[in-house]
């Protein structure tokens, strides 16, 4: 291993003939928190779907665990299961909270995982709601269930797409703390999409700016915020970018 | 009593086959995009509104000794005027309904759900099953609609089954016969049985929906 869990090369994605993504190069290191920031429509969610191997790219490759993923090379289930995404809008199954968290484990044939599920629920502060139907939860609670449901699988990589958009400060704090703990204690690699630069600054080790499907700059968090190379990064960080 | 049993046996078997064909077809049409999908859906919608007598005529022509299938004399192909022939006709009536309503139910599930489920490590098959579970209310409705369409159907079973006493006489054809003979009390009694049967199966289905489907 060379310390890189993902190596993205010349990755492109086209929808209906319209190029959406053109990433020449991005690396993600083992055990880091990597933030993707950028305005709406920049292609952040699209990149995450590709990092989760949910769609095939139009061109280029992603090396994951030194296995190649490309237009004609879908990712094997076993490795795909090492990555889990929490989507931009939490989509819960119409079952109890507990069953939602148990879902991914059941897919893997694990039925005797009650203690793991309880632990995951406790970590996001939802033990009391375990029996409640997931569809009746508030937005913040739902997002926390989605996070617990992904965490319980102990993936190598957790992809978080705007995990705190539209949430109140209490839920934001709780989710950020959970993410930090996960990274610190379990060594989980995190790719975090956010258009909140403050959140990127609070959580990330390295940050990348995406604009119109391209990666403009990748730098460690200090450099990204204090001495960016690209003037567009500087503008984005100062909140001057129009979007 | 044997009329009731036969009704249930014929329609139950037909429903079983329709479900086995219709639900996977509905899920496939609801979840995947392929060339000719629109055509298949158009055909399905036509099938949902097909007059049972036309289905009866079609099956009659196919299965009759001089017909394309009846002429084969294969043991796999049922002869006319048997319960098996009635099952075939009822399948053709019910499976488009099961498939059509299942498709609609599956398409009503949040499209992002499938993606989320795949991200959690589902295989394509597991994802399809999960979406089906989410659509369970609609799927049960599709089965109820399928059953309703055949348990109460007269034209096709009459033509294909022939309403032969002790062999192919079912509730609906018996009701027609008794009414014609003027034995209204028997006709009414049979009608009440038919209604009770429909009601009971629906109650059963709803319990199924509430329990097994709701793990
Ligand atoms: N399945 C799809 N089919 C067609 N176009 C798509 C599809 N998915 C995304 N797009 C387009 O790709 C572009 C990038 O979308 P994407 O969701 O990746 O942006 P984003 O950076 O995540 O934005 P936001 O911050 O608003 O979530 C958008 O213009 C969108 O319309
Ligand atoms: Mg997005």
Tab-separated table of C-alpha atoms and ligand atoms in Angstrom:
chain	number	residue	atom	x	y	z
A	1	UNK	CA	0.000	0.000	0.000
A	2	UNK	CA	1.185	3.464	-0.832
A	3	UNK	CA	-0.936	5.295	1.714
A	4	UNK	CA	-3.597	6.108	-0.858
A	5	UNK	CA	-6.997	4.463	-0.676
A	6	UNK	CA	-8.329	6.146	-3.813
A	7	UNK	CA	-6.420	7.225	-6.891
A	8	UNK	CA	-8.671	8.963	-9.396
A	9	UNK	CA	-7.289	9.486	-12.902
A	10	UNK	CA	-8.841	11.321	-15.862
A	11	UNK	CA	-12.298	10.551	-14.571
A	12	UNK	CA	-15.168	11.789	-16.733
A	13	UNK	CA	-18.921	11.422	-16.476
A	14	UNK	CA	-21.419	12.467	-19.116
A	15	UNK	CA	-25.188	12.532	-18.743
A	16	UNK	CA	-27.208	12.617	-21.979
A	17	UNK	CA	-24.175	13.841	-23.889
A	18	UNK	CA	-23.567	16.625	-21.379
A	19	UNK	CA	-20.177	16.443	-19.656
A	20	UNK	CA	-20.733	16.824	-15.911
A	21	UNK	CA	-17.446	15.703	-14.429
A	22	UNK	CA	-13.806	16.009	-15.529
A	23	UNK	CA	-11.408	15.164	-12.770
A	24	UNK	CA	-7.816	14.828	-13.922
A	25	UNK	CA	-6.514	13.649	-10.638
A	26	UNK	CA	-7.521	13.276	-6.995
A	27	UNK	CA	-5.973	11.065	-4.345
A	28	UNK	CA	-7.524	10.201	-1.032
A	29	UNK	CA	-5.234	9.023	1.729
A	30	UNK	CA	-5.970	6.236	4.152
A	31	UNK	CA	-7.500	7.506	7.372
A	32	UNK	CA	-7.949	11.138	6.402
A	33	UNK	CA	-10.964	13.393	6.342
A	34	UNK	CA	-11.127	14.755	2.839
A	35	UNK	CA	-13.587	17.546	2.164
A	36	UNK	CA	-15.044	18.398	-1.226
A	37	UNK	CA	-16.408	21.914	-1.400
A	38	UNK	CA	-17.928	23.797	-4.265
A	39	UNK	CA	-21.067	25.548	-5.429
A	40	UNK	CA	-24.300	23.764	-6.223
A	41	UNK	CA	-24.160	21.802	-9.449
A	42	UNK	CA	-20.369	21.471	-9.391
A	43	UNK	CA	-20.594	17.685	-9.584
A	44	UNK	CA	-19.764	16.823	-5.969
A	45	UNK	CA	-22.555	14.284	-5.549
A	46	UNK	CA	-21.742	12.789	-8.922
A	47	UNK	CA	-18.143	12.253	-7.866
A	48	UNK	CA	-19.316	10.615	-4.634
A	49	UNK	CA	-21.555	8.194	-6.546
A	50	UNK	CA	-18.551	7.204	-8.616
A	51	UNK	CA	-16.379	6.808	-5.514
A	52	UNK	CA	-19.110	4.486	-4.234
A	53	UNK	CA	-19.048	2.567	-7.554
A	54	UNK	CA	-22.802	3.070	-7.947
A	55	UNK	CA	-22.493	4.223	-11.550
A	56	UNK	CA	-19.876	3.536	-14.187
A	57	UNK	CA	-17.739	6.471	-15.285
A	58	UNK	CA	-17.798	7.536	-18.919
A	59	UNK	CA	-14.013	7.518	-19.022
A	60	UNK	CA	-10.980	7.256	-16.782
A	61	UNK	CA	-10.283	5.130	-13.745
A	62	UNK	CA	-10.501	4.960	-10.010
A	63	UNK	CA	-8.002	2.756	-8.216
A	64	UNK	CA	-9.400	1.570	-4.934
A	65	UNK	CA	-7.375	-0.736	-2.710
A	66	UNK	CA	-5.215	-1.059	-5.837
A	67	UNK	CA	-8.122	-2.509	-7.803
A	68	UNK	CA	-9.147	-0.703	-10.967
A	69	UNK	CA	-12.666	0.621	-11.585
A	70	UNK	CA	-13.571	2.035	-14.989
A	71	UNK	CA	-16.166	2.329	-17.740
A	72	UNK	CA	-15.883	-1.366	-18.558
A	73	UNK	CA	-14.790	-2.559	-15.128
A	74	UNK	CA	-17.496	-2.569	-12.498
A	75	UNK	CA	-16.327	-2.955	-8.915
A	76	UNK	CA	-16.692	-6.352	-7.276
A	77	UNK	CA	-19.344	-6.545	-4.580
A	78	UNK	CA	-16.833	-7.388	-1.882
A	79	UNK	CA	-14.875	-4.162	-2.402
A	80	UNK	CA	-17.963	-2.092	-3.113
A	81	UNK	CA	-19.107	-3.118	0.361
A	82	UNK	CA	-16.009	-1.491	1.869
A	83	UNK	CA	-17.501	1.912	0.965
A	84	UNK	CA	-20.783	3.349	2.197
A	85	UNK	CA	-22.488	6.627	1.437
A	86	UNK	CA	-24.876	8.734	3.442
A	87	UNK	CA	-26.838	10.556	0.785
A	88	UNK	CA	-27.663	14.230	0.656
A	89	UNK	CA	-31.260	13.623	1.680
A	90	UNK	CA	-31.674	10.745	4.144
A	91	UNK	CA	-33.710	7.974	2.549
A	92	UNK	CA	-34.934	5.630	5.244
A	93	UNK	CA	-36.773	2.382	4.802
A	94	UNK	CA	-40.349	2.258	5.970
A	95	UNK	CA	-39.450	0.109	8.979
A	96	UNK	CA	-38.379	0.765	12.532
A	97	UNK	CA	-35.256	2.762	13.321
A	98	UNK	CA	-33.608	-0.411	14.595
A	99	UNK	CA	-34.394	-2.330	11.397
A	100	UNK	CA	-32.971	0.511	9.342
A	101	UNK	CA	-29.683	0.262	11.176
A	102	UNK	CA	-29.745	-3.535	10.924
A	103	UNK	CA	-30.398	-3.436	7.185
A	104	UNK	CA	-26.867	-3.408	5.787
A	105	UNK	CA	-25.748	-6.118	8.195
A	106	UNK	CA	-28.644	-8.321	7.136
A	107	UNK	CA	-27.658	-7.855	3.490
A	108	UNK	CA	-24.320	-9.337	4.485
A	109	UNK	CA	-25.987	-12.256	6.205
A	110	UNK	CA	-25.226	-11.026	9.734
A	111	UNK	CA	-28.269	-11.547	11.908
A	112	UNK	CA	-26.782	-11.641	15.367
A	113	UNK	CA	-25.435	-8.125	15.548
A	114	UNK	CA	-27.715	-6.632	18.180
A	115	UNK	CA	-24.879	-5.217	20.264
A	116	UNK	CA	-23.306	-3.436	17.272
A	117	UNK	CA	-26.665	-1.942	16.343
A	118	UNK	CA	-27.293	-0.770	19.884
A	119	UNK	CA	-23.837	0.783	20.004
A	120	UNK	CA	-24.363	2.643	16.727
A	121	UNK	CA	-27.711	3.970	17.915
A	122	UNK	CA	-26.194	5.049	21.206
A	123	UNK	CA	-23.422	6.871	19.410
A	124	UNK	CA	-25.909	9.101	17.592
A	125	UNK	CA	-28.097	9.436	20.669
A	126	UNK	CA	-31.107	7.544	19.363
A	127	UNK	CA	-31.344	4.587	21.725
A	128	UNK	CA	-34.738	5.736	22.956
A	129	UNK	CA	-36.177	5.817	19.447
A	130	UNK	CA	-35.039	2.335	18.355
A	131	UNK	CA	-38.594	0.996	18.077
A	132	UNK	CA	-40.097	4.032	16.388
A	133	UNK	CA	-41.027	3.918	12.716
A	134	UNK	CA	-38.311	5.672	10.732
A	135	UNK	CA	-40.780	7.676	8.642
A	136	UNK	CA	-41.999	9.518	11.697
A	137	UNK	CA	-38.615	11.011	12.632
A	138	UNK	CA	-37.584	14.646	12.434
A	139	UNK	CA	-35.024	15.706	9.829
A	140	UNK	CA	-32.135	15.694	12.267
A	141	UNK	CA	-33.084	12.334	13.725
A	142	UNK	CA	-33.448	10.854	10.266
A	143	UNK	CA	-29.995	12.064	9.273
A	144	UNK	CA	-28.548	10.526	12.430
A	145	UNK	CA	-30.234	7.198	11.662
A	146	UNK	CA	-28.744	7.333	8.167
A	147	UNK	CA	-25.333	7.922	9.709
A	148	UNK	CA	-25.722	5.090	12.249
A	149	UNK	CA	-26.908	2.768	9.482
A	150	UNK	CA	-23.727	3.431	7.524
A	151	UNK	CA	-21.347	3.428	10.510
A	152	UNK	CA	-22.496	0.089	11.822
A	153	UNK	CA	-21.069	-1.526	8.685
A	154	UNK	CA	-17.572	-0.362	9.675
A	155	UNK	CA	-16.616	0.561	6.118
A	156	UNK	CA	-13.087	1.552	5.132
A	157	UNK	CA	-14.524	4.688	3.592
A	158	UNK	CA	-17.578	6.669	4.563
A	159	UNK	CA	-18.865	9.107	1.963
A	160	UNK	CA	-20.946	11.899	3.471
A	161	UNK	CA	-22.980	14.097	1.144
A	162	UNK	CA	-23.954	17.294	2.944
A	163	UNK	CA	-24.574	15.465	6.208
A	164	UNK	CA	-25.679	18.558	8.066
A	165	UNK	CA	-27.478	20.631	5.462
A	166	UNK	CA	-30.639	22.190	6.924
A	167	UNK	CA	-29.956	20.964	10.449
A	168	UNK	CA	-30.008	22.913	13.686
A	169	UNK	CA	-26.772	23.561	15.624
A	170	UNK	CA	-27.432	20.724	18.073
A	171	UNK	CA	-27.653	18.110	15.319
A	172	UNK	CA	-24.747	19.649	13.422
A	173	UNK	CA	-22.581	19.415	16.505
A	174	UNK	CA	-23.626	15.867	17.250
A	175	UNK	CA	-22.955	14.675	13.712
A	176	UNK	CA	-19.615	16.445	13.464
A	177	UNK	CA	-18.497	14.946	16.758
A	178	UNK	CA	-19.553	11.458	15.640
A	179	UNK	CA	-17.611	11.869	12.422
A	180	UNK	CA	-14.507	13.030	14.254
A	181	UNK	CA	-14.686	10.129	16.670
A	182	UNK	CA	-15.148	7.630	13.863
A	183	UNK	CA	-12.086	8.955	12.123
A	184	UNK	CA	-9.952	9.124	15.222
A	185	UNK	CA	-10.939	5.895	16.938
A	186	UNK	CA	-11.657	3.574	14.075
A	187	UNK	CA	-9.413	5.131	11.439
A	188	UNK	CA	-12.273	5.377	8.954
A	189	UNK	CA	-11.437	7.384	5.854
A	190	UNK	CA	-14.039	10.081	5.245
A	191	UNK	CA	-14.929	11.971	2.122
A	192	UNK	CA	-17.183	14.824	3.110
A	193	UNK	CA	-19.117	16.942	0.662
A	194	UNK	CA	-20.205	20.304	1.933
A	195	UNK	CA	-20.763	23.770	0.627
A	196	UNK	CA	-20.180	25.084	4.081
A	197	UNK	CA	-16.529	26.155	4.154
A	198	UNK	CA	-16.607	26.506	7.925
A	199	UNK	CA	-17.526	22.891	8.315
A	200	UNK	CA	-14.711	21.865	5.986
A	201	UNK	CA	-12.323	23.900	8.075
A	202	UNK	CA	-13.551	22.368	11.328
A	203	UNK	CA	-13.385	18.757	10.188
A	204	UNK	CA	-11.086	18.173	7.256
A	205	UNK	CA	-7.422	17.377	6.955
A	206	UNK	CA	-7.417	18.219	3.268
A	207	UNK	CA	-9.868	20.134	1.119
A	208	UNK	CA	-10.617	20.186	-2.607
A	209	UNK	CA	-12.561	22.854	-4.460
A	210	UNK	CA	-14.750	21.753	-7.361
A	211	UNK	CA	-16.120	24.100	-9.996
A	212	UNK	CA	-18.165	23.021	-12.993
A	213	UNK	CA	-17.066	19.419	-12.783
A	214	UNK	CA	-13.367	20.137	-12.338
A	215	UNK	CA	-11.112	20.092	-9.344
A	216	UNK	CA	-9.589	23.535	-9.065
A	217	UNK	CA	-7.353	23.025	-6.079
A	218	UNK	CA	-6.493	20.374	-3.522
A	219	UNK	CA	-4.550	21.377	-0.421
A	220	UNK	CA	-4.242	20.640	3.243
A	221	UNK	CA	-6.717	22.579	5.264
A	222	UNK	CA	-4.272	25.240	6.455
A	223	UNK	CA	-3.016	26.069	2.986
A	224	UNK	CA	-6.469	25.884	1.460
A	225	UNK	CA	-7.833	28.532	3.773
A	226	UNK	CA	-4.798	30.698	4.485
A	227	UNK	CA	-2.698	30.577	1.353
A	228	UNK	CA	-4.578	29.094	-1.583
A	229	UNK	CA	-2.787	28.937	-4.907
A	230	UNK	CA	-5.837	29.574	-7.037
A	231	UNK	CA	-7.623	32.940	-6.898
A	232	UNK	CA	-10.951	31.120	-7.272
A	233	UNK	CA	-10.251	29.219	-4.070
A	234	UNK	CA	-9.507	32.473	-2.303
A	235	UNK	CA	-12.770	33.908	-3.564
A	236	UNK	CA	-14.739	30.834	-2.521
A	237	UNK	CA	-13.199	30.781	0.942
A	238	UNK	CA	-14.029	34.441	1.455
A	239	UNK	CA	-17.588	33.680	0.395
A	240	UNK	CA	-17.332	35.916	-2.634
A	241	UNK	CA	-18.128	33.265	-5.166
A	242	UNK	CA	-21.462	33.868	-6.781
A	243	UNK	CA	-23.679	30.762	-6.914
B	1	UNK	CA	-69.646	-27.291	-1.922
B	2	UNK	CA	-67.557	-28.859	-4.658
B	3	UNK	CA	-68.376	-25.806	-6.749
B	4	UNK	CA	-66.845	-23.584	-4.111
B	5	UNK	CA	-63.753	-25.743	-3.829
B	6	UNK	CA	-63.286	-25.818	-7.582
B	7	UNK	CA	-63.727	-22.037	-7.845
B	8	UNK	CA	-61.097	-21.517	-5.219
B	9	UNK	CA	-58.775	-24.105	-6.682
B	10	UNK	CA	-58.957	-22.751	-10.233
B	11	UNK	CA	-58.713	-19.080	-9.308
B	12	UNK	CA	-56.164	-19.761	-6.592
B	13	UNK	CA	-53.898	-21.638	-8.977
B	14	UNK	CA	-54.344	-18.989	-11.652
B	15	UNK	CA	-53.550	-16.289	-9.106
B	16	UNK	CA	-50.444	-18.120	-7.986
B	17	UNK	CA	-49.120	-18.319	-11.529
B	18	UNK	CA	-50.108	-14.714	-12.229
B	19	UNK	CA	-48.265	-13.557	-9.140
B	20	UNK	CA	-45.172	-15.547	-9.981
B	21	UNK	CA	-45.107	-14.041	-13.476
B	22	UNK	CA	-46.638	-10.647	-12.746
B	23	UNK	CA	-44.622	-9.443	-9.771
B	24	UNK	CA	-41.138	-9.968	-11.272
B	25	UNK	CA	-42.396	-8.496	-14.542
B	26	UNK	CA	-43.798	-5.468	-12.729
B	27	UNK	CA	-40.596	-4.963	-10.747
B	28	UNK	CA	-38.483	-5.302	-13.888
B	29	UNK	CA	-40.587	-2.776	-15.768
B	30	UNK	CA	-40.641	-0.421	-12.829
B	31	UNK	CA	-36.921	-0.425	-12.124
B	32	UNK	CA	-35.082	-0.887	-15.400
B	33	UNK	CA	-34.941	1.108	-18.579
B	34	UNK	CA	-34.547	-0.870	-21.763
B	35	UNK	CA	-35.409	-0.628	-25.416
B	36	UNK	CA	-39.028	-1.541	-26.040
B	37	UNK	CA	-40.063	-0.909	-22.449
B	38	UNK	CA	-42.750	1.527	-23.526
B	39	UNK	CA	-44.158	-1.016	-25.946
B	40	UNK	CA	-44.289	-3.696	-23.249
B	41	UNK	CA	-46.038	-1.252	-20.919
B	42	UNK	CA	-48.561	-0.342	-23.620
B	43	UNK	CA	-49.271	-4.037	-24.175
B	44	UNK	CA	-49.602	-4.552	-20.442
B	45	UNK	CA	-52.097	-1.719	-20.087
B	46	UNK	CA	-54.095	-3.205	-22.930
B	47	UNK	CA	-53.979	-6.555	-21.157
B	48	UNK	CA	-55.269	-4.939	-17.965
B	49	UNK	CA	-58.429	-3.900	-19.734
B	50	UNK	CA	-58.877	-6.998	-21.856
B	51	UNK	CA	-62.483	-8.245	-21.994
B	52	UNK	CA	-62.480	-11.732	-20.431
B	53	UNK	CA	-64.692	-13.135	-23.195
B	54	UNK	CA	-62.040	-12.208	-25.745
B	55	UNK	CA	-59.446	-14.005	-23.642
B	56	UNK	CA	-61.863	-16.945	-23.476
B	57	UNK	CA	-62.244	-16.985	-27.241
B	58	UNK	CA	-58.500	-16.776	-27.743
B	59	UNK	CA	-57.744	-19.626	-25.338
B	60	UNK	CA	-60.593	-21.647	-26.847
B	61	UNK	CA	-59.157	-21.288	-30.340
B	62	UNK	CA	-55.633	-22.070	-29.180
B	63	UNK	CA	-56.569	-25.155	-27.186
B	64	UNK	CA	-59.227	-26.682	-29.421
B	65	UNK	CA	-58.194	-29.861	-31.194
B	66	UNK	CA	-57.804	-28.052	-34.479
B	67	UNK	CA	-56.046	-25.089	-32.865
B	68	UNK	CA	-52.285	-24.452	-32.974
B	69	UNK	CA	-51.645	-25.649	-29.420
B	70	UNK	CA	-54.418	-28.228	-29.027
B	71	UNK	CA	-53.279	-29.870	-32.246
B	72	UNK	CA	-49.928	-30.707	-30.675
B	73	UNK	CA	-51.525	-33.231	-28.296
B	74	UNK	CA	-48.773	-32.502	-25.807
B	75	UNK	CA	-49.355	-33.593	-22.210
B	76	UNK	CA	-48.181	-30.141	-21.146
B	77	UNK	CA	-51.042	-28.424	-22.919
B	78	UNK	CA	-54.404	-28.681	-21.190
B	79	UNK	CA	-57.441	-29.881	-23.109
B	80	UNK	CA	-60.530	-27.707	-23.421
B	81	UNK	CA	-63.306	-28.153	-20.873
B	82	UNK	CA	-60.926	-29.002	-18.046
B	83	UNK	CA	-60.046	-26.993	-14.930
B	84	UNK	CA	-56.521	-26.602	-16.315
B	85	UNK	CA	-57.861	-24.799	-19.362
B	86	UNK	CA	-59.760	-22.427	-17.083
B	87	UNK	CA	-56.570	-21.769	-15.133
B	88	UNK	CA	-54.823	-20.789	-18.362
B	89	UNK	CA	-57.579	-18.337	-19.302
B	90	UNK	CA	-57.661	-16.809	-15.819
B	91	UNK	CA	-53.898	-16.406	-15.787
B	92	UNK	CA	-54.060	-14.397	-18.974
B	93	UNK	CA	-56.712	-12.181	-17.401
B	94	UNK	CA	-54.999	-11.693	-14.041
B	95	UNK	CA	-51.280	-11.428	-14.697
B	96	UNK	CA	-51.402	-8.068	-16.535
B	97	UNK	CA	-53.288	-6.627	-13.576
B	98	UNK	CA	-50.756	-7.966	-11.089
B	99	UNK	CA	-47.827	-6.781	-13.226
B	100	UNK	CA	-49.361	-3.382	-13.986
B	101	UNK	CA	-50.250	-2.494	-10.398
B	102	UNK	CA	-46.931	-3.845	-9.132
B	103	UNK	CA	-45.099	-1.686	-11.651
B	104	UNK	CA	-47.005	1.393	-10.567
B	105	UNK	CA	-46.298	0.638	-6.906
B	106	UNK	CA	-42.593	0.097	-7.530
B	107	UNK	CA	-42.342	3.284	-9.567
B	108	UNK	CA	-43.927	5.149	-6.688
B	109	UNK	CA	-40.996	4.308	-4.416
B	110	UNK	CA	-38.425	7.096	-4.061
B	111	UNK	CA	-35.852	6.427	-6.823
B	112	UNK	CA	-33.081	7.458	-4.445
B	113	UNK	CA	-33.996	4.604	-2.156
B	114	UNK	CA	-32.590	2.033	-4.562
B	115	UNK	CA	-29.345	3.940	-4.784
B	116	UNK	CA	-29.076	4.267	-1.025
B	117	UNK	CA	-29.721	0.566	-0.621
B	118	UNK	CA	-27.045	-0.290	-3.192
B	119	UNK	CA	-24.669	1.964	-1.320
B	120	UNK	CA	-25.363	-0.014	1.833
B	121	UNK	CA	-24.076	-3.072	0.021
B	122	UNK	CA	-27.136	-4.603	-1.642
B	123	UNK	CA	-26.750	-6.708	-4.744
B	124	UNK	CA	-29.087	-5.782	-7.601
B	125	UNK	CA	-31.373	-8.595	-6.528
B	126	UNK	CA	-31.421	-7.510	-2.899
B	127	UNK	CA	-32.098	-3.935	-3.979
B	128	UNK	CA	-35.054	-5.034	-6.119
B	129	UNK	CA	-36.450	-7.053	-3.203
B	130	UNK	CA	-36.079	-4.107	-0.844
B	131	UNK	CA	-37.896	-1.806	-3.250
B	132	UNK	CA	-40.625	-4.424	-3.534
B	133	UNK	CA	-40.901	-4.491	0.263
B	134	UNK	CA	-41.224	-0.715	0.330
B	135	UNK	CA	-44.003	-0.994	-2.236
B	136	UNK	CA	-45.746	-3.762	-0.314
B	137	UNK	CA	-49.072	-1.995	0.079
B	138	UNK	CA	-49.355	-1.527	-3.674
B	139	UNK	CA	-48.201	-5.067	-4.342
B	140	UNK	CA	-50.894	-6.517	-2.110
B	141	UNK	CA	-53.428	-4.349	-3.918
B	142	UNK	CA	-52.180	-5.783	-7.212
B	143	UNK	CA	-52.755	-9.328	-5.971
B	144	UNK	CA	-56.205	-8.459	-4.657
B	145	UNK	CA	-57.097	-6.851	-7.976
B	146	UNK	CA	-55.878	-9.932	-9.823
B	147	UNK	CA	-57.898	-12.245	-7.633
B	148	UNK	CA	-60.991	-10.089	-7.867
B	149	UNK	CA	-60.808	-10.085	-11.631
B	150	UNK	CA	-60.869	-13.869	-11.931
B	151	UNK	CA	-62.944	-15.156	-9.025
B	152	UNK	CA	-65.840	-13.055	-10.326
B	153	UNK	CA	-65.299	-13.703	-14.006
B	154	UNK	CA	-67.887	-15.613	-16.085
B	155	UNK	CA	-67.260	-15.307	-19.802
B	156	UNK	CA	-63.884	-16.970	-20.153
B	157	UNK	CA	-64.523	-19.875	-17.767
B	158	UNK	CA	-67.839	-20.508	-19.443
B	159	UNK	CA	-66.288	-20.725	-22.907
B	160	UNK	CA	-63.151	-22.595	-21.986
B	161	UNK	CA	-64.519	-24.729	-19.149
B	162	UNK	CA	-67.972	-25.397	-20.544
B	163	UNK	CA	-69.769	-25.288	-17.160
B	164	UNK	CA	-69.811	-29.091	-16.893
B	165	UNK	CA	-71.411	-30.357	-13.719
B	166	UNK	CA	-68.950	-31.893	-11.229
B	167	UNK	CA	-66.043	-31.024	-13.528
B	168	UNK	CA	-65.814	-27.397	-14.563
B	169	UNK	CA	-68.756	-25.721	-12.924
B	170	UNK	CA	-67.603	-22.820	-10.763
B	171	UNK	CA	-69.510	-20.288	-8.671
B	172	UNK	CA	-70.065	-17.715	-11.369
B	173	UNK	CA	-71.166	-20.136	-14.062
B	174	UNK	CA	-73.420	-21.895	-11.573
B	175	UNK	CA	-75.046	-18.566	-10.710
B	176	UNK	CA	-75.702	-17.889	-14.394
B	177	UNK	CA	-77.203	-21.347	-14.839
B	178	UNK	CA	-79.438	-21.217	-11.754
B	179	UNK	CA	-80.698	-17.777	-12.695
B	180	UNK	CA	-81.586	-19.012	-16.160
B	181	UNK	CA	-83.402	-21.975	-14.669
B	182	UNK	CA	-85.301	-19.602	-12.410
B	183	UNK	CA	-83.976	-21.131	-9.173
B	184	UNK	CA	-83.273	-17.724	-7.759
B	185	UNK	CA	-82.863	-18.838	-4.160
B	186	UNK	CA	-79.942	-21.060	-5.107
B	187	UNK	CA	-78.495	-18.334	-7.330
B	188	UNK	CA	-78.708	-15.871	-4.473
B	189	UNK	CA	-77.153	-18.324	-2.034
B	190	UNK	CA	-74.239	-18.900	-4.415
B	191	UNK	CA	-73.818	-15.149	-4.864
B	192	UNK	CA	-73.611	-14.668	-1.132
B	193	UNK	CA	-70.954	-17.384	-0.965
B	194	UNK	CA	-69.014	-15.647	-3.734
B	195	UNK	CA	-69.159	-12.305	-1.956
B	196	UNK	CA	-68.154	-13.857	1.359
B	197	UNK	CA	-65.235	-15.559	-0.341
B	198	UNK	CA	-63.985	-12.306	-1.869
B	199	UNK	CA	-64.318	-10.598	1.451
B	200	UNK	CA	-62.469	-13.322	3.319
B	201	UNK	CA	-59.556	-13.425	0.883
B	202	UNK	CA	-59.197	-9.674	1.106
B	203	UNK	CA	-59.155	-9.771	4.882
B	204	UNK	CA	-56.541	-12.502	4.691
B	205	UNK	CA	-54.419	-10.489	2.303
B	206	UNK	CA	-54.587	-7.441	4.499
B	207	UNK	CA	-53.435	-9.464	7.489
B	208	UNK	CA	-50.581	-10.794	5.394
B	209	UNK	CA	-49.703	-7.237	4.466
B	210	UNK	CA	-49.688	-6.233	8.099
B	211	UNK	CA	-47.605	-9.136	9.361
B	212	UNK	CA	-45.171	-10.979	7.118
B	213	UNK	CA	-44.585	-8.046	4.835
B	214	UNK	CA	-43.943	-5.783	7.739
B	215	UNK	CA	-40.872	-7.317	9.319
C	1	LIG	N1	-28.602	11.245	-13.217
C	1	LIG	C1	-28.389	12.437	-13.807
C	1	LIG	N2	-28.858	12.686	-15.046
C	1	LIG	C2	-28.648	13.871	-15.632
C	1	LIG	N3	-27.979	14.894	-15.082
C	1	LIG	C3	-27.497	14.728	-13.852
C	1	LIG	C4	-27.668	13.483	-13.146
C	1	LIG	N4	-27.071	13.613	-11.953
C	1	LIG	C5	-26.548	14.849	-11.909
C	1	LIG	N5	-26.790	15.530	-13.038
C	1	LIG	C6	-26.362	16.903	-13.320
C	1	LIG	O1	-25.015	16.997	-12.983
C	1	LIG	C7	-24.710	18.260	-12.429
C	1	LIG	C8	-23.964	18.067	-11.140
C	1	LIG	O2	-24.840	17.498	-10.207
C	1	LIG	P1	-24.382	17.095	-8.739
C	1	LIG	O3	-25.576	16.551	-8.042
C	1	LIG	O4	-23.195	16.215	-8.806
C	1	LIG	O5	-23.979	18.502	-8.144
C	1	LIG	P2	-23.554	18.889	-6.660
C	1	LIG	O6	-22.210	19.502	-6.736
C	1	LIG	O7	-23.721	17.737	-5.757
C	1	LIG	O8	-24.611	20.012	-6.311
C	1	LIG	P3	-25.396	20.312	-4.926
C	1	LIG	O9	-24.448	21.062	-4.053
C	1	LIG	O10	-26.543	21.158	-5.348
C	1	LIG	O11	-25.806	18.996	-4.365
C	1	LIG	C9	-26.023	18.991	-12.289
C	1	LIG	O12	-26.103	19.950	-13.329
C	1	LIG	C10	-27.068	17.925	-12.472
C	1	LIG	O13	-28.190	18.445	-13.111
C	2	LIG	MG1	-25.024	17.235	-4.283
